[in-house]
Short mmCIF file of C-alpha atoms and ligand atoms in Angstrom, two decimals:
data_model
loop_
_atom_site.label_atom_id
_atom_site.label_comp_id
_atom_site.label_asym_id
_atom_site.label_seq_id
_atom_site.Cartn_x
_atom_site.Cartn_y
_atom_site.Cartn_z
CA UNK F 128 0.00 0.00 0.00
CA UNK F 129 0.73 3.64 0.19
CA UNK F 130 1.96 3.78 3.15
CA UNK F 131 4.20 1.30 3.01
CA UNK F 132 6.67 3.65 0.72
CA UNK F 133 9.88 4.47 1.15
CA UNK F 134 11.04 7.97 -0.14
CA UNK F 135 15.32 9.10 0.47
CA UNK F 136 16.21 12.51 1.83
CA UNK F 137 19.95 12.19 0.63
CA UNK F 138 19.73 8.74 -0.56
CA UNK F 139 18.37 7.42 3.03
CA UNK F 140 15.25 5.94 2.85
CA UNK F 141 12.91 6.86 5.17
CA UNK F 142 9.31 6.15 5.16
CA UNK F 143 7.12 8.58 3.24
CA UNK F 144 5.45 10.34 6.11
CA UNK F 145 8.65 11.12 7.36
CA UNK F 146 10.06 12.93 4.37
CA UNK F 147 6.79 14.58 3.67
CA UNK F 148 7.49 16.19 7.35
CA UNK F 149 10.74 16.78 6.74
CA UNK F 150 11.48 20.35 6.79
CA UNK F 151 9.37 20.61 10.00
CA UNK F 152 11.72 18.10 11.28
CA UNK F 153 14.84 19.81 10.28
CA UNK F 154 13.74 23.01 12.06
CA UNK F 155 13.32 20.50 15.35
CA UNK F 156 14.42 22.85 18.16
CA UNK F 157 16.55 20.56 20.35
CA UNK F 158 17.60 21.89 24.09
CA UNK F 159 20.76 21.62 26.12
CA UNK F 160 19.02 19.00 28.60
CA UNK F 161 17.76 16.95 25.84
CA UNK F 162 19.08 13.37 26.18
CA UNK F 163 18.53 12.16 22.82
CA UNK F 164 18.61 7.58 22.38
CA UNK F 165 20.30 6.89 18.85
CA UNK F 166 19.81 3.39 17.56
CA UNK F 167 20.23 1.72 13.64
CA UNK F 168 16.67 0.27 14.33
CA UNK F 169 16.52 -3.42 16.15
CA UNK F 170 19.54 -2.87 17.84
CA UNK F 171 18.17 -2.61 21.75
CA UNK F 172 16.16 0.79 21.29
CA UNK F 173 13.49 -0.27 23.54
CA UNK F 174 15.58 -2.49 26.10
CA UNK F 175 17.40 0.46 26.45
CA UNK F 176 15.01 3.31 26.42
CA UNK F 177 13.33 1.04 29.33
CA UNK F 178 16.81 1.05 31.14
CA UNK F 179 16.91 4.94 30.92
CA UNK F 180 13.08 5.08 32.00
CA UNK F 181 13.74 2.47 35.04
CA UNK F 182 16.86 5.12 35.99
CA UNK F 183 15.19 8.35 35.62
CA UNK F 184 11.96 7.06 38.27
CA UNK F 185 14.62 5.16 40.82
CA UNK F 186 13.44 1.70 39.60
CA UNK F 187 9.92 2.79 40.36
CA UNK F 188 7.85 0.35 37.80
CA UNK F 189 4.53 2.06 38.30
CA UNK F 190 6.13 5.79 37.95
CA UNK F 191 7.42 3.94 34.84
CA UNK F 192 4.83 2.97 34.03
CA UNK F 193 2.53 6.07 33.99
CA UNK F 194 5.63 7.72 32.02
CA UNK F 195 4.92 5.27 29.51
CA UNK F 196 1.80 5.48 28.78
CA UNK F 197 1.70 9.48 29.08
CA UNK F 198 4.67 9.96 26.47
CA UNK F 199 7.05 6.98 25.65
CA UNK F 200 9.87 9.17 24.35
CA UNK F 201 8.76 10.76 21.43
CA UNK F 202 10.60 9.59 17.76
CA UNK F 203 12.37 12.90 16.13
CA UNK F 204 11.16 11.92 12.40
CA UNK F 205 7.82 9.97 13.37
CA UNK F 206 5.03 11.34 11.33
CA UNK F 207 2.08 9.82 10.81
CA UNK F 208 -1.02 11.99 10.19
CA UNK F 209 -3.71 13.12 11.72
CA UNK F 210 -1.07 11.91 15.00
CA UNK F 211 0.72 14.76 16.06
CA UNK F 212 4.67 14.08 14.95
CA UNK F 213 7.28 13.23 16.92
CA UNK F 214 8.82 17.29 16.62
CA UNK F 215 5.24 18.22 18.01
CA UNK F 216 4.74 15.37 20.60
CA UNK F 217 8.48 16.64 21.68
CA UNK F 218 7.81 20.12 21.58
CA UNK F 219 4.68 19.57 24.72
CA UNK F 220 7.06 17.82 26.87
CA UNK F 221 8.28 18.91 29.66
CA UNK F 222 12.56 19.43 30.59
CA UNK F 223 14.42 17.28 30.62
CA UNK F 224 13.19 15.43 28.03
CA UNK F 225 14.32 11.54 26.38
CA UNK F 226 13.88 11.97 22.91
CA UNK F 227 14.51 9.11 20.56
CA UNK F 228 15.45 8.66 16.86
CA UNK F 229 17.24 6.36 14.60
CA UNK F 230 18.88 8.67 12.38
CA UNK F 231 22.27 8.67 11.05
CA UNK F 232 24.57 11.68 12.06
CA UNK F 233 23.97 13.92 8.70
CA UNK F 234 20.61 13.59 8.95
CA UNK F 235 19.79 14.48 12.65
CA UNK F 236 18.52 18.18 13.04
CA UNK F 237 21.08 20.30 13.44
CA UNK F 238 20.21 22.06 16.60
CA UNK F 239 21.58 18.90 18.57
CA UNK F 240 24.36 19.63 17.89
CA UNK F 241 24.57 23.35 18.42
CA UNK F 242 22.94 22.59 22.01
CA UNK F 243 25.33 20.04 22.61
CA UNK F 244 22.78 17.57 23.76
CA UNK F 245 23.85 14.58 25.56
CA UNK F 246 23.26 11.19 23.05
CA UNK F 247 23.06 7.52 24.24
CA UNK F 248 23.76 5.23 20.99
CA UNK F 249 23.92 1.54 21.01
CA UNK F 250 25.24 -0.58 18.36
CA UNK F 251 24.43 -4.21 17.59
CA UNK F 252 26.29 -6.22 15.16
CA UNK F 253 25.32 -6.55 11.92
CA UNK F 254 24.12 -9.68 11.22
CA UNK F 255 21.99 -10.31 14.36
CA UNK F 256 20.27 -6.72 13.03
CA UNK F 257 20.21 -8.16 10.00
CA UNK F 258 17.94 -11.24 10.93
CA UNK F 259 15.71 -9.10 13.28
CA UNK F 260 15.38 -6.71 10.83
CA UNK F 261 13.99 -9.36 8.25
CA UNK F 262 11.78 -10.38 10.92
CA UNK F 263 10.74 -7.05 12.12
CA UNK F 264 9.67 -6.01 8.60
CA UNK F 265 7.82 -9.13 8.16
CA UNK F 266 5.52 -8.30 10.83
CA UNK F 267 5.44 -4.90 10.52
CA UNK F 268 2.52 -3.64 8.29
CA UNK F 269 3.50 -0.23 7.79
CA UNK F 270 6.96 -0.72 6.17
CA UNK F 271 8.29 -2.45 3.13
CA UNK F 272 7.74 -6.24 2.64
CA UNK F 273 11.49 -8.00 3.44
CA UNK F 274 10.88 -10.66 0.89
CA UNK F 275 12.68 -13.73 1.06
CA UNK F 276 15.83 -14.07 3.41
CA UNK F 277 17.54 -14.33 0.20
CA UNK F 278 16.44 -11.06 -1.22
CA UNK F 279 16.42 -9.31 2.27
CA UNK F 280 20.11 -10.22 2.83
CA UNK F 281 20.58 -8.05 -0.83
CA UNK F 282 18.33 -5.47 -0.12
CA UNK F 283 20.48 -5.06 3.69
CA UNK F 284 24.03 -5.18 2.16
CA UNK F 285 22.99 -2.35 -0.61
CA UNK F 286 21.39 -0.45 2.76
CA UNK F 287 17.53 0.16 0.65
CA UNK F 288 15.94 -0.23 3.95
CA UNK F 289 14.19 1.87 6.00
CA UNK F 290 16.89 4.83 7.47
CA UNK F 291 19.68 3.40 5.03
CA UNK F 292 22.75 1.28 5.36
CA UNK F 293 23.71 -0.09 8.93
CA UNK F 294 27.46 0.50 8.32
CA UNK F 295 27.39 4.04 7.33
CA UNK F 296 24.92 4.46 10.31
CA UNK F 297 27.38 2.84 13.13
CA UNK F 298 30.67 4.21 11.51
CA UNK F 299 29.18 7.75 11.48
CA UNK F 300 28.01 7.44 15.13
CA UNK F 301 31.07 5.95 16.19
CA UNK F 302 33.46 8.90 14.67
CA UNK F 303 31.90 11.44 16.38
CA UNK F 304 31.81 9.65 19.86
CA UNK F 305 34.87 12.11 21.57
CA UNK F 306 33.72 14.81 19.59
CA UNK F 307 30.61 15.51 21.63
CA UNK F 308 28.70 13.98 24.76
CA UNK F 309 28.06 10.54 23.22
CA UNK F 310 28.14 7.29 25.18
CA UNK F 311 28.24 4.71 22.86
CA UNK F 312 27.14 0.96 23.76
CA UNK F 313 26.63 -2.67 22.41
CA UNK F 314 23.75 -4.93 22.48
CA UNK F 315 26.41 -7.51 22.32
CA UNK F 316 27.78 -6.01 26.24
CA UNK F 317 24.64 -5.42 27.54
CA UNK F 318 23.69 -9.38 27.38
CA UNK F 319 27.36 -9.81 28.41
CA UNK F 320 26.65 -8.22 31.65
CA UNK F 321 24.05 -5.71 32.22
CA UNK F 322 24.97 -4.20 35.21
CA UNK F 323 27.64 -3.09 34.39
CA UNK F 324 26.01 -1.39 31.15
CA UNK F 325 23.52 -0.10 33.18
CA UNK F 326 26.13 1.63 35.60
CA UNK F 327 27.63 3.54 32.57
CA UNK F 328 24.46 5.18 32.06
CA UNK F 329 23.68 5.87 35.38
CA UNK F 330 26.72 7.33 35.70
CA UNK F 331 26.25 8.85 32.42
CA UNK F 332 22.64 10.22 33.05
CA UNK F 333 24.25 12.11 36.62
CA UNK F 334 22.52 9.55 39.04
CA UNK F 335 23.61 7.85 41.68
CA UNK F 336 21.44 4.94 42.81
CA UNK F 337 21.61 2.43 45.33
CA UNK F 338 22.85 -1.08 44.67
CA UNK F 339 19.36 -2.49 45.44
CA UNK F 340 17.93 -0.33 43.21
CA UNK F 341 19.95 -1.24 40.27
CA UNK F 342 19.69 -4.94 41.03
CA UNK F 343 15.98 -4.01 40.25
CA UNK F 344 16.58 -2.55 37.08
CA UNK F 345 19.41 -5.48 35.88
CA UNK F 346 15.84 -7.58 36.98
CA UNK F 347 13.16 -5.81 35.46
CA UNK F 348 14.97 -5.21 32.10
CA UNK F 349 16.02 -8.64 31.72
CA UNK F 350 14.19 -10.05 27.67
CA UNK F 351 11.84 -12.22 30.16
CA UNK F 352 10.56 -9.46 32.07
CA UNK F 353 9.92 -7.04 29.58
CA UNK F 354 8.59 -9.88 26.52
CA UNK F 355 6.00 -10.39 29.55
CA UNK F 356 5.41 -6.63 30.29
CA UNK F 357 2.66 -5.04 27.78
CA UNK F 358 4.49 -1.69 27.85
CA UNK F 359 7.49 -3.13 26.66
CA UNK F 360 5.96 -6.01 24.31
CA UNK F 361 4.04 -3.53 21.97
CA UNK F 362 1.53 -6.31 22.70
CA UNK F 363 -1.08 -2.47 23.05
CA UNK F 364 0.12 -1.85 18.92
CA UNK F 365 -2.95 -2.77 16.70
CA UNK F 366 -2.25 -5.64 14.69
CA UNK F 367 -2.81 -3.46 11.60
CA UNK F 368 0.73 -2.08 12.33
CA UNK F 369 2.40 -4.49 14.23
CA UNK F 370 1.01 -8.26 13.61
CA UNK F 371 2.75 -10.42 16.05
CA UNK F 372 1.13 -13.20 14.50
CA UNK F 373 4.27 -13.78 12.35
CA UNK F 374 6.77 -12.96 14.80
CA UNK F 375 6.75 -11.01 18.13
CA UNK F 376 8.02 -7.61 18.85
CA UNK F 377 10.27 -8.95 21.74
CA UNK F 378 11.31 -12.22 19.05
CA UNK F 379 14.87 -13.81 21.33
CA UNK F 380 16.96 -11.47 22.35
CA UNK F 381 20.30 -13.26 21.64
CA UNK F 382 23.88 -12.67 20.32
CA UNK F 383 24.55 -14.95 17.10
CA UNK F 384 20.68 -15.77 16.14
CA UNK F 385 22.11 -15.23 12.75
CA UNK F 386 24.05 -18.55 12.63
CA UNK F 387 20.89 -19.34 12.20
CA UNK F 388 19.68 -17.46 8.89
CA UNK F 389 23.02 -17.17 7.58
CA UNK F 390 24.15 -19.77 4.59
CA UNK F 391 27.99 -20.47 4.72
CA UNK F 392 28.54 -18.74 1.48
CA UNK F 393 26.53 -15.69 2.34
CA UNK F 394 28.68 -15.65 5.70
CA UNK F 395 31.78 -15.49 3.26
CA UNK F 396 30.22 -13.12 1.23
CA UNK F 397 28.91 -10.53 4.06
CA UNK F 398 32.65 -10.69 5.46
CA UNK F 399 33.86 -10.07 2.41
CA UNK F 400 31.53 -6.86 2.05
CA UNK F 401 32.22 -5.78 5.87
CA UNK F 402 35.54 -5.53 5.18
CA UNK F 403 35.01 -3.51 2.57
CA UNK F 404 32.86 -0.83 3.99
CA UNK F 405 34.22 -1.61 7.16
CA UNK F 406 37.73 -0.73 6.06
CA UNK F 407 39.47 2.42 8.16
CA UNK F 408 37.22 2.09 11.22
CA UNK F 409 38.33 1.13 14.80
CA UNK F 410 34.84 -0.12 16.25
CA UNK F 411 35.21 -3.66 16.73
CA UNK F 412 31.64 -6.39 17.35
CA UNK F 413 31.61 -9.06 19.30
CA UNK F 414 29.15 -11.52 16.48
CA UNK F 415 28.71 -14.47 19.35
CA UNK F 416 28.96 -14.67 23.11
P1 A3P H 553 15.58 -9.92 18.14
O1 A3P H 553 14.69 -9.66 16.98
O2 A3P H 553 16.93 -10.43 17.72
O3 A3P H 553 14.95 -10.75 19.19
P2 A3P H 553 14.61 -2.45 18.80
O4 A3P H 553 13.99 -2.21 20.14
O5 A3P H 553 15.72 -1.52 18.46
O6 A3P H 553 13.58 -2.57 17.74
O7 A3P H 553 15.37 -3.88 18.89
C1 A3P H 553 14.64 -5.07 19.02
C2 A3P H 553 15.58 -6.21 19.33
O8 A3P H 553 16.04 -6.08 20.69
C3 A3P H 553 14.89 -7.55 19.25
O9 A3P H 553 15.90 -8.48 18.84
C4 A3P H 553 14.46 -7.75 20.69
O10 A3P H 553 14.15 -9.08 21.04
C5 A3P H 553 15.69 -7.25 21.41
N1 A3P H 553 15.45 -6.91 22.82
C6 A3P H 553 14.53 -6.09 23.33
N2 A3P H 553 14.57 -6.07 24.68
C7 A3P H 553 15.57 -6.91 25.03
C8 A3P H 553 16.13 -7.33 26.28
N3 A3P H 553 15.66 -6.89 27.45
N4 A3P H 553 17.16 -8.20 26.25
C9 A3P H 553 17.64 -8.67 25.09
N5 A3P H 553 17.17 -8.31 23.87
C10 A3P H 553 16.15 -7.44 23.84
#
């Protein structure tokens, strides 16, 4: 359908609605408190955006709760008329505000950066995006149709999917990490050991909570927990948008899933490519735990 089209702003696709709003989103008027979650989409935006909720209300799951349901961090580029956009949901919150968006560095409004906002990006490696990526786009009704694993693993390499290639994405986050107040994380760390994520952006976020506390959050933000919770499950998302039928929003959760998807020969071929585009960057991914 209509909706389901992808138009570029400087060869990125995005999805239509988005770059139909785009100058409004361009002019988004960022502030120096902002604390703005940057994620190539399926790589731990909402396991972390519930880490940073559970932080900011003191492991208080009800407080979180309410939070959610009020305003879950509003989405710089989401438009999607007659809902108010992400710029205007944004603009009606209240300081300091969590703002979230998955686009890469030359496309994020500009006043960020004048503002020096704070920015919380996590990473995942490739190839597990990959394969939740597929999956994501098979159940999700409102973007483009992956195909077969076979075509999707084309259409991911050439980086046609929604908010462009993943390795321009993470190398262009990753450059500008000392450069301004970024604190850059992996997916791949996080199952490692999540406390010890979660500590980083405590410390990160200027808190200072008690160890009980953040045994809480470790608890509560564990895949379990939240592929139980409804706030967290997108189990509330109409099944027009998200159907869950064909795979669910919270799908495994794991580091190396795509041993699983992968052929050998397309495993020789994506390390091939990786290397490639990969070439002249220092961020190194752990692929299996
Ligand atoms: P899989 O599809 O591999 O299961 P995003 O929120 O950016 O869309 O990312 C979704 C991916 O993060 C999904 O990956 C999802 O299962 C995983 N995820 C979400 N919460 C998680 C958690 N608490 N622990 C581990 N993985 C989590």
């Amino acid at each position: 359908g209509e909706q389901k089209q992808l138009k570029e702003v400087a060869g990125i696709p995005l999805q239509a609605t988005t770059v139909d709003n785009w100058s409004q989103i361009q002019k988004f008027e960022a502030k120096p408190d902002d604390l703005l979650i940057c994620t190539y989409p399926k790589s731990g935006t909402t396991w972390i955006q519930e880490i940073v909720d559970m932080i900011e209300h003191n492991g208080d799951v009800e407080k979180c709760q309410q939070v959610i349901i009020q305003h879950r961090h509003p989405f710089i580029e989401w438009a999607r008329p007659p809902q108010p956009s992400g710029v205007e949901k944004a603009s009606a919150m209240p300081s300091p505000r969590i703002l979230r968006t998955h686009l890469p560095t030359q496309l994020l409004p500009p006043s960020f950066w004048e503002n020096n906002c704070k920015f919380l990006y996590v990473a995942r490696n490739a190839k597990d995006c990959m394969v939740s990526y597929y999956h994501f786009q098979r159940m999700n009704q409102i973007l483009p149709d992956p195909g077969t694993w076979e075509e999707y693993f084309e259409t991911f390499i050439s980086g046609k999917v929604p908010w462009g290639p993943w390795f321009d994405h993470v190398k262009g986050w990753w450059k500008i990490r000392d450069r301004y107040e970024i604190l850059f994380l992996f997916f791949e760390d996080m199952k490692r050991n999540l406390k010890h994520e979660i500590q980083k952006v405590v410390h990160f976020m200027g808190k200072n909570l008690d160890e009980t506390v953040l045994d809480k959050i470790v608890q509560e933000t564990s895949f379990e927990k939240m592929k139980e919770n409804p706030l967290t499950n997108r189990s509330t998302v109409p099944k027009s948008i998200l159907d869950q039928s064909i795979s669910p929003f919270m799908r495994k959760g794991t580091v190396g899933d795509w041993k699983n998807h992968f052929t050998v020969s397309q495993n020789e071929r994506f390390d091939q490519i990786y290397r490639e585009k990969m070439e002249g960057t220092s961020i190194k991914f752990c692929m299996d735990l």
